[in-house]
CSV table of C-alpha atoms and ligand atoms in Angstrom, one decimal:
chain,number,residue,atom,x,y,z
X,284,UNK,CA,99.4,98.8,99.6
X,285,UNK,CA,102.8,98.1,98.9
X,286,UNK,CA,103.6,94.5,99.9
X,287,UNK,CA,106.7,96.2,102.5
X,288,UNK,CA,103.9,98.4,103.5
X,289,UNK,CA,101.5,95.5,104.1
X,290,UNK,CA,104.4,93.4,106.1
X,291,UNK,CA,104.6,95.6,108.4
X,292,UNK,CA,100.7,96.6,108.9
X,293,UNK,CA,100.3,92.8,109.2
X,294,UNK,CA,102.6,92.5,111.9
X,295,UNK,CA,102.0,95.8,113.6
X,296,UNK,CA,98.2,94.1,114.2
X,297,UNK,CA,99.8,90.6,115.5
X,298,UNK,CA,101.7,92.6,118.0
X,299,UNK,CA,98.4,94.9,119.2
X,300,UNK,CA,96.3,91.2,119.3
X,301,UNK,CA,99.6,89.3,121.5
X,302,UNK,CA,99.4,92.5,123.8
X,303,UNK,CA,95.6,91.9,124.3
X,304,UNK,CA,95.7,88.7,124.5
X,305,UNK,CA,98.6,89.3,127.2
X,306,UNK,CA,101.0,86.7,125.6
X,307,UNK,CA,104.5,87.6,126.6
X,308,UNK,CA,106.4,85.3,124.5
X,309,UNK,CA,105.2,84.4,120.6
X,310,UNK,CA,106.8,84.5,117.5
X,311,UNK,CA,107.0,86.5,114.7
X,312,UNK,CA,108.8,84.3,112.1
X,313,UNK,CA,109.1,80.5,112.3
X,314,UNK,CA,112.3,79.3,110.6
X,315,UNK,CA,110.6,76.0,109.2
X,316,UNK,CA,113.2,73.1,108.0
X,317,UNK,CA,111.1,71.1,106.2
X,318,UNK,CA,114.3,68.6,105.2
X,319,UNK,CA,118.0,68.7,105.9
X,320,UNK,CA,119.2,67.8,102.3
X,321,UNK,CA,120.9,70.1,100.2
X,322,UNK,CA,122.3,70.4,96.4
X,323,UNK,CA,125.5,72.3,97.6
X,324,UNK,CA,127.9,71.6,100.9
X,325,UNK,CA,128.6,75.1,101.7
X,326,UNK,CA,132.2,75.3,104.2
X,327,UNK,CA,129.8,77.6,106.1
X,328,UNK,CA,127.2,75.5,106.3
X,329,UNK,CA,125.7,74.0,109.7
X,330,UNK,CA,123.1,72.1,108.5
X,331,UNK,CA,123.9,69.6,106.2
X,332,UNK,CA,126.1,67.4,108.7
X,333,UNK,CA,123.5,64.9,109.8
X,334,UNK,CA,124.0,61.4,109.0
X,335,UNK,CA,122.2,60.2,105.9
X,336,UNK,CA,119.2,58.5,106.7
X,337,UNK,CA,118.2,62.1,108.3
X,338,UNK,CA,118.9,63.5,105.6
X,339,UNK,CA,117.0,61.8,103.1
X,340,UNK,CA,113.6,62.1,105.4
X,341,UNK,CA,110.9,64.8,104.3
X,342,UNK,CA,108.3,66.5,106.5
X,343,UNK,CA,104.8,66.2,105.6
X,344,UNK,CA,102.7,68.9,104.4
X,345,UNK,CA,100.3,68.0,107.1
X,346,UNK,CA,103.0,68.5,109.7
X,347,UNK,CA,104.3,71.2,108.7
X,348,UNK,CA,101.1,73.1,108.3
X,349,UNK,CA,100.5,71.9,112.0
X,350,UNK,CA,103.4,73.1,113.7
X,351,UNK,CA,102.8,76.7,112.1
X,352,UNK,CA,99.1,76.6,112.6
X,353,UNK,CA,99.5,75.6,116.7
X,354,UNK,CA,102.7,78.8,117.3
X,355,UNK,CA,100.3,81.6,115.1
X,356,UNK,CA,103.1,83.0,113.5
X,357,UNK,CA,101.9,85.6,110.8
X,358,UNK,CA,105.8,85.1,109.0
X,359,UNK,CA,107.7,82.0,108.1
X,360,UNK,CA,110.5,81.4,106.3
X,361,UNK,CA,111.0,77.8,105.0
X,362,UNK,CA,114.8,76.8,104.8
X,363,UNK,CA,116.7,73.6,105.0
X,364,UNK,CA,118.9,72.3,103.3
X,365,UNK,CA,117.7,73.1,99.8
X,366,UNK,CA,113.7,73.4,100.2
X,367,UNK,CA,113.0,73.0,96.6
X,368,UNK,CA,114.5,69.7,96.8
X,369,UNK,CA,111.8,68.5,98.6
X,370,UNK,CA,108.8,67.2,96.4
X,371,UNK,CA,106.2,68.2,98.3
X,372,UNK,CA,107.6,72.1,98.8
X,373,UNK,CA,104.9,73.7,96.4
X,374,UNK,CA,102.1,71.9,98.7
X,375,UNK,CA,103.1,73.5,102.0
X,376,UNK,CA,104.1,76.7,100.2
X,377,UNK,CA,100.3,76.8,99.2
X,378,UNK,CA,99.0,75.7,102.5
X,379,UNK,CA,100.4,78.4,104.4
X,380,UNK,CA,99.8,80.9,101.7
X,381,UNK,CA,96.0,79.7,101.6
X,382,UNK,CA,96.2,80.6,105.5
X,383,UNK,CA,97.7,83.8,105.3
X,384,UNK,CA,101.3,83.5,106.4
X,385,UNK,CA,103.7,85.9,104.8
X,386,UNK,CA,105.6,83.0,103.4
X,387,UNK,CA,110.0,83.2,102.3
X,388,UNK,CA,111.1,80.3,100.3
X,389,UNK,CA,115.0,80.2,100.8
X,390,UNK,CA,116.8,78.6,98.5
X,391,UNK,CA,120.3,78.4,96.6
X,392,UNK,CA,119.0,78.8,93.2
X,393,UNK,CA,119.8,75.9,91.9
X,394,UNK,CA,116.6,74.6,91.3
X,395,UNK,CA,114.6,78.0,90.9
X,396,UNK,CA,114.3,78.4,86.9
X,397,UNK,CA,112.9,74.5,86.4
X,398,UNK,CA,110.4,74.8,89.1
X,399,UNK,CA,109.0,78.2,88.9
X,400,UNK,CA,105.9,77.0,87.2
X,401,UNK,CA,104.6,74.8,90.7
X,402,UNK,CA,104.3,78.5,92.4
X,403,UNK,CA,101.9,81.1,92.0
X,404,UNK,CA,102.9,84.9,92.5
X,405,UNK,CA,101.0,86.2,95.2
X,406,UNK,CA,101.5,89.3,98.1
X,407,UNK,CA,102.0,86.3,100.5
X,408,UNK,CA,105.1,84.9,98.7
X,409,UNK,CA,108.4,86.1,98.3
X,410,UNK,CA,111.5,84.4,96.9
X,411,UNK,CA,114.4,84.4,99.7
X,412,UNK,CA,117.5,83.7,97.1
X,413,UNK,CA,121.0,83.4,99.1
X,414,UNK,CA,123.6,85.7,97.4
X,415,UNK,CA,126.9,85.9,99.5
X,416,UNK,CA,128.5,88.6,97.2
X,417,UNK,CA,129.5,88.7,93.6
X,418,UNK,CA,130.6,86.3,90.8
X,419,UNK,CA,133.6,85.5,92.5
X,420,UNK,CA,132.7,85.7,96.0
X,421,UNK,CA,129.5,83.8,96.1
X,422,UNK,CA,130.6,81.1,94.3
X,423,UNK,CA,133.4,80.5,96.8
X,424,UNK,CA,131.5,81.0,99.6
X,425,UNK,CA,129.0,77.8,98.2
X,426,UNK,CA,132.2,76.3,97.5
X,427,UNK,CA,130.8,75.9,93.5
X,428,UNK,CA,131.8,77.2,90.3
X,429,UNK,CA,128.6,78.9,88.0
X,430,UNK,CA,126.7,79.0,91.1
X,431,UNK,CA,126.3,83.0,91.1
X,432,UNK,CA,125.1,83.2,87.5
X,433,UNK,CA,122.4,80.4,88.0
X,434,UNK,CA,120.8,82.4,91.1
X,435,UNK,CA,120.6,86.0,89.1
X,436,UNK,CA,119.2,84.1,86.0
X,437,UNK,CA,116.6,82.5,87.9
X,438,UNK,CA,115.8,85.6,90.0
X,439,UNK,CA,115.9,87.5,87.0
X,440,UNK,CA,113.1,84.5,85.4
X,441,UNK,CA,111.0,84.6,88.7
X,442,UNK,CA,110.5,88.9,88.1
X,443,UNK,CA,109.5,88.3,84.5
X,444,UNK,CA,107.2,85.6,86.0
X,445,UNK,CA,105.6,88.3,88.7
X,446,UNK,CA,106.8,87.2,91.7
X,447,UNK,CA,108.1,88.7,94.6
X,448,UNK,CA,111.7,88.2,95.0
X,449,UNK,CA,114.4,89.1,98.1
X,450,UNK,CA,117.8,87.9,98.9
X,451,UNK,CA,119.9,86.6,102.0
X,452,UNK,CA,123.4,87.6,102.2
X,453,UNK,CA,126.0,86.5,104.9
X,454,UNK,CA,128.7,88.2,105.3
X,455,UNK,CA,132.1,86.5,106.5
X,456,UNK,CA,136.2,88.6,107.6
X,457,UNK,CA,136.7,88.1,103.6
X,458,UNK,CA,134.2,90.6,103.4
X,459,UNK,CA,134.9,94.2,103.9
X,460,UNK,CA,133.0,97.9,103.5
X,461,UNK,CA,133.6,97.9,100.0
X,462,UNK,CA,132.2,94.1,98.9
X,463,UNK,CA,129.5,94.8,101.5
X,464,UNK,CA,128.5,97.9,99.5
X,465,UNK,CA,129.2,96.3,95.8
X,466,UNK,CA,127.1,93.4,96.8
X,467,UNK,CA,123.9,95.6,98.1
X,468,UNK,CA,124.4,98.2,95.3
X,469,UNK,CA,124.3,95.5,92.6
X,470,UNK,CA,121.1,93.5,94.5
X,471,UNK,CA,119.4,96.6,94.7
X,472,UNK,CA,119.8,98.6,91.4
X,473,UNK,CA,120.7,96.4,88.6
X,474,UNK,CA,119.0,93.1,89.7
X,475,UNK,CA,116.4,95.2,91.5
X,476,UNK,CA,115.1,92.8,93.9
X,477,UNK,CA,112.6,93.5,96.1
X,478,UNK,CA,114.0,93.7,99.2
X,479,UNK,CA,117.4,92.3,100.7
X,480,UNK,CA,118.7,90.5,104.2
X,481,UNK,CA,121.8,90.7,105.7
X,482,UNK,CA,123.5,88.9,108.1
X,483,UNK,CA,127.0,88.4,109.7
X,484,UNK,CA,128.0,85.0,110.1
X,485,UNK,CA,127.1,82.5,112.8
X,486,UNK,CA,129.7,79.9,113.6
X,487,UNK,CA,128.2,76.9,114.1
X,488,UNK,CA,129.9,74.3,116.0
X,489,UNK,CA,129.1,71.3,113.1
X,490,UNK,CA,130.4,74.0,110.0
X,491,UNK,CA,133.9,73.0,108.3
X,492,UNK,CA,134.8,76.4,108.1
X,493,UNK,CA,135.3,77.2,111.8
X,494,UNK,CA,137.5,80.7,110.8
X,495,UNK,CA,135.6,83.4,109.1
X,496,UNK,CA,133.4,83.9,111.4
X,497,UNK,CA,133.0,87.6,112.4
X,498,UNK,CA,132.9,88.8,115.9
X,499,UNK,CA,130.7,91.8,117.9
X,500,UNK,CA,133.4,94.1,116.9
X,501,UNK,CA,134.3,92.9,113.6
X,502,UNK,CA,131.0,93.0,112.6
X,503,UNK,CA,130.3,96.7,113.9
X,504,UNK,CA,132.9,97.7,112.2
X,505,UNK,CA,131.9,96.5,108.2
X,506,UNK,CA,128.8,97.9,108.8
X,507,UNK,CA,129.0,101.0,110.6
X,508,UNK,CA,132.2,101.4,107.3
X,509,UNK,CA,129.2,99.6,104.7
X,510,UNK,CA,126.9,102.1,105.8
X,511,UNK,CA,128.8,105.1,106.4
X,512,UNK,CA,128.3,106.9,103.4
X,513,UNK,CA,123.9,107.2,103.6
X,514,UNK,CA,123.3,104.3,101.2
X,515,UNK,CA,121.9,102.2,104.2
X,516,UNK,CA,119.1,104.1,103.9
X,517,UNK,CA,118.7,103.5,99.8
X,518,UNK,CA,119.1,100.1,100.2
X,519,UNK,CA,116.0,97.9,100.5
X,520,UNK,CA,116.8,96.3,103.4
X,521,UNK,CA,114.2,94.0,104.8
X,522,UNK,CA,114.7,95.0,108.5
X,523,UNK,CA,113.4,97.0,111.2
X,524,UNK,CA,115.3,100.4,111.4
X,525,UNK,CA,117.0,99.4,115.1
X,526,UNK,CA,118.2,95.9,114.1
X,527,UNK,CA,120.4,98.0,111.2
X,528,UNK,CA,121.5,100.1,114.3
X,529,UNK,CA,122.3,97.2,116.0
X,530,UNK,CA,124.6,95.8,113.7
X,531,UNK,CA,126.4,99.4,113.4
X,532,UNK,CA,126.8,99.2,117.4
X,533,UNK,CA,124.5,102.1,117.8
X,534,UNK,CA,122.3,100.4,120.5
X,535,UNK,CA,122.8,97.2,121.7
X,536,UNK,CA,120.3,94.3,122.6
X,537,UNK,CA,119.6,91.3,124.2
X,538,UNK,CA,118.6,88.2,122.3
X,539,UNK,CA,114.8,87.3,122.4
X,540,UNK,CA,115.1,83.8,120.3
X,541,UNK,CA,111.7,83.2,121.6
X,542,UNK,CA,110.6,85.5,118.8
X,543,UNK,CA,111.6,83.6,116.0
X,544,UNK,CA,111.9,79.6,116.4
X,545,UNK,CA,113.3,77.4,114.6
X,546,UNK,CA,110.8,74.0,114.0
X,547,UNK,CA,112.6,70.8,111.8
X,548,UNK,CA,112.2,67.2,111.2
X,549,UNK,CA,113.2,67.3,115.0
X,550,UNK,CA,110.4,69.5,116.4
X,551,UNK,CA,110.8,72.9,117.8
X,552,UNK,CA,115.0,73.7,118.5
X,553,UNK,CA,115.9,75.2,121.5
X,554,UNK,CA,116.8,77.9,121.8
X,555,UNK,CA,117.2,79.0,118.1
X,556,UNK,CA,117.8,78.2,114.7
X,557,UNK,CA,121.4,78.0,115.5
X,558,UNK,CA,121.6,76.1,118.2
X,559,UNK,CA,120.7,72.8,119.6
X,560,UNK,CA,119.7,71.7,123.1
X,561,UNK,CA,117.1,69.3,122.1
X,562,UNK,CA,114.0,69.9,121.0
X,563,UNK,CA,110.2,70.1,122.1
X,564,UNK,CA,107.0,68.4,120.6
X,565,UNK,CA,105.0,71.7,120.6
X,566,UNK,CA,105.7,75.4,120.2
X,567,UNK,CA,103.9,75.3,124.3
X,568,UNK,CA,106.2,73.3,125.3
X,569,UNK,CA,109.4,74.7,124.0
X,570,UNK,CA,108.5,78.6,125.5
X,571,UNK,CA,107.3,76.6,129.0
X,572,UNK,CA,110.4,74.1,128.9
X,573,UNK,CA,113.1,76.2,128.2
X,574,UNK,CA,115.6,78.5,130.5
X,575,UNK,CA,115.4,81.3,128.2
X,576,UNK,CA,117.7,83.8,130.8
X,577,UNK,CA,120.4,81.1,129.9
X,578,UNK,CA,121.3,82.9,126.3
X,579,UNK,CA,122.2,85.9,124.6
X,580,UNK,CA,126.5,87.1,125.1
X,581,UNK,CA,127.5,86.9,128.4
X,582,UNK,CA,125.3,84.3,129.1
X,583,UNK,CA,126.6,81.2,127.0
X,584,UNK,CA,130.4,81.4,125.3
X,585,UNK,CA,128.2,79.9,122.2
X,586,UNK,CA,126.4,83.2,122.0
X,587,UNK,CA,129.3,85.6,122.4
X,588,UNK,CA,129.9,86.2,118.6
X,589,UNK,CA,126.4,86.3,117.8
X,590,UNK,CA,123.9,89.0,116.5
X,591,UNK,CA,122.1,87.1,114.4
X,592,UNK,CA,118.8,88.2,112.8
X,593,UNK,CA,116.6,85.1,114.5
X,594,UNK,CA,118.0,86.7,117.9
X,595,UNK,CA,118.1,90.5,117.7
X,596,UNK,CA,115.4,91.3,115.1
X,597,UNK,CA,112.6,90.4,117.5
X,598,UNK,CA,114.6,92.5,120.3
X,599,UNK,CA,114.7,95.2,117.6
X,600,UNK,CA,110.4,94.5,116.8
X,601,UNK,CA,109.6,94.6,120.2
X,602,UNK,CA,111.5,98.1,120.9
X,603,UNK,CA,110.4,99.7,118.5
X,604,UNK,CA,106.8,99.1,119.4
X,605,UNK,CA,107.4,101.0,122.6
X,606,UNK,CA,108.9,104.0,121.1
X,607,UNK,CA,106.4,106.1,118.7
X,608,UNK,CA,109.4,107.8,117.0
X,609,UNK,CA,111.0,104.0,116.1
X,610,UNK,CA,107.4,102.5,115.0
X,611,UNK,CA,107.5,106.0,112.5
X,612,UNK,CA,111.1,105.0,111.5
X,613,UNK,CA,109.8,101.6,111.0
X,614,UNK,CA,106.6,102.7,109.0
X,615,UNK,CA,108.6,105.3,106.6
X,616,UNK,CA,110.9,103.0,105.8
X,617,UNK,CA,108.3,100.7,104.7
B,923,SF4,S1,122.9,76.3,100.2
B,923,SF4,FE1,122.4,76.7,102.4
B,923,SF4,S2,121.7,74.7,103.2
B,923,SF4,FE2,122.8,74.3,101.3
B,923,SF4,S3,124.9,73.8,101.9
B,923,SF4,FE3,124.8,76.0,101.4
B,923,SF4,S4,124.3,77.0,103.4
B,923,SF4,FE4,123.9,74.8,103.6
B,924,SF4,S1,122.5,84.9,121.0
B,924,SF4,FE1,122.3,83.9,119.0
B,924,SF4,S2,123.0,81.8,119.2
B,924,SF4,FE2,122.5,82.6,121.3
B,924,SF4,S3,120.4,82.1,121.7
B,924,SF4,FE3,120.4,84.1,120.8
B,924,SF4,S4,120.1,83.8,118.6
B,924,SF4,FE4,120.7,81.8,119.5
């Protein structure tokens, strides 16, 4: 089975057990932030602006195993900051691995290549590199020169090494159809990666860079343009088949954040990985404690420009479950 394949067989069985089980609300993906710290300050970035004596703190393996254990998500996607910074990464990594979890370590690169070795290739496992756009264009966007040439040789070290390895690319109003399409084309069929995000920006209210941020229609636009020519569906794009509709502005969605929560050295955000209204102790308590008809556009002005992936990919998940044709769209694209 191919590990796309078994992805989307693995969640396809979560889903039946949640329906059984009658759970309305449970995630899919936990966006885990195991440390704030980072090797880079990104203009984009919304994440690095705590004070320092947050950022230098570390979550314990034992804690973060925890937290993922007591929500049952079958996905999680460790972020930060830079999670290879932290010295106990390879421990949790394993953990979760050891239980199952289809686990994406997202990182800038920097560190890949010298710490390869403390990983072990596995279906479970999958390299999550962030890759803004060629030479030129990803290294401005992480404000660094060199920084695009250390990521593809260290991808290009991690496939030689057997592992499983996607990218995450954010796209920003410097971008258009045509670096949108150079950027995917080159991901996907000279560095051959396994599979590929995207996402359009989110302006967060802490980021220096408070003006490239795309809105609903800008971001229609490049990728109705980016995919107008078939390639979207030669590209090896690691989302369901209605969340790439989405983003072309062929249907349209409300946000189900529930679906994929964000848990840091805080606890469990509300209401998503790119916001903060306080946090709760428990995965419980955050689905029981929060207003969830308070977000999405329309809703909160903080939401308008967003169609984020930890919003509208669980809307997208959920749909497509209902509709036989989109679970076969799902499945063949697999
Ligand atoms: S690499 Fe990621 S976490 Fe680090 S500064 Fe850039 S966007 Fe922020
Ligand atoms: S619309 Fe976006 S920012 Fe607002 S709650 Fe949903 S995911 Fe978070």
């Amino acid at each position: 089975m191919t590990v796309p394949l078994r992805q989307s067989v693995r969640i396809a069985a979560y889903l039946a057990a949640q329906k059984l089980r009658r759970r309305d609300k449970f995630p899919l993906l936990v966006e885990l932030e195991p440390l704030f710290q980072c090797n880079l300050e990104c203009a984009g970035c919304g994440k690095i602006q705590h004070p320092e004596h947050v950022l230098r703190r570390r979550m314990p393996v034992s804690q973060a195993v925890e937290a993922i254990e007591e929500c049952g998500a079958p996905m999680v996607s460790i972020a930060g900051g830079e999670p290879l910074i932290h010295p106990e990464i390879d421990e949790i990594v394993h953990e979760l691995v050891g239980r199952r979890r289809l686990v994406y370590l997202c990182t800038n690169a920097l560190l890949m290549e010298r710490k390869l070795d403390q990983f072990t290739p596995s279906p479970y496992f999958a390299w999550a590199v962030h890759l803004d756009g060629l030479r030129e264009r990803h290294d401005e966007s992480v404000c660094r020169e060199g920084v695009f040439d250390k990521a593809v040789s260290a991808i290009r070290a991690a496939q030689r090494a057997g592992f499983r390895v996607t990218t995450n690319t954010t796209f920003f109003t410097h971008d258009s159809p045509d670096t949108v399409r150079r950027v995917l084309d080159f991901l996907n069929d000279e560095l051959k990666v396994d599979q590929m995000m995207i996402s359009p920006a989110y302006v967060y209210e802490r980021a220096p860079d408070q003006e490239h941020f795309l809105g609903v229609r800008q971001t229609r636009e490049l990728f109705r343009a980016a995919f107008a020519d078939g390639r979207r569906k030669r590209w090896r794009l690691n989302h369901s088949p209605l969340f790439l509709d989405f983003l072309e502005g062929k249907v349209d969605f409300g946000c189900t954040a529930w679906g994929i929560p964000s848990y840091s050295l805080f606890g469990w955000q509300r209401p998503c990985y790119l916001m903060a209204d306080g946090y709760a102790k428990t995965y419980r308590e955050l689905i029981e404690t929060t207003d969830w008809g308070r977000y999405g556009r329309g809703r909160d002005p903080r939401c308008d420009n967003c169609m984020a992936h930890c919003g509208y990919e669980p809307t997208a998940v959920l749909a497509s479950t209902r509709s036989v044709k989109q679970s076969l769209r799902a499945l063949v694209q697999s």
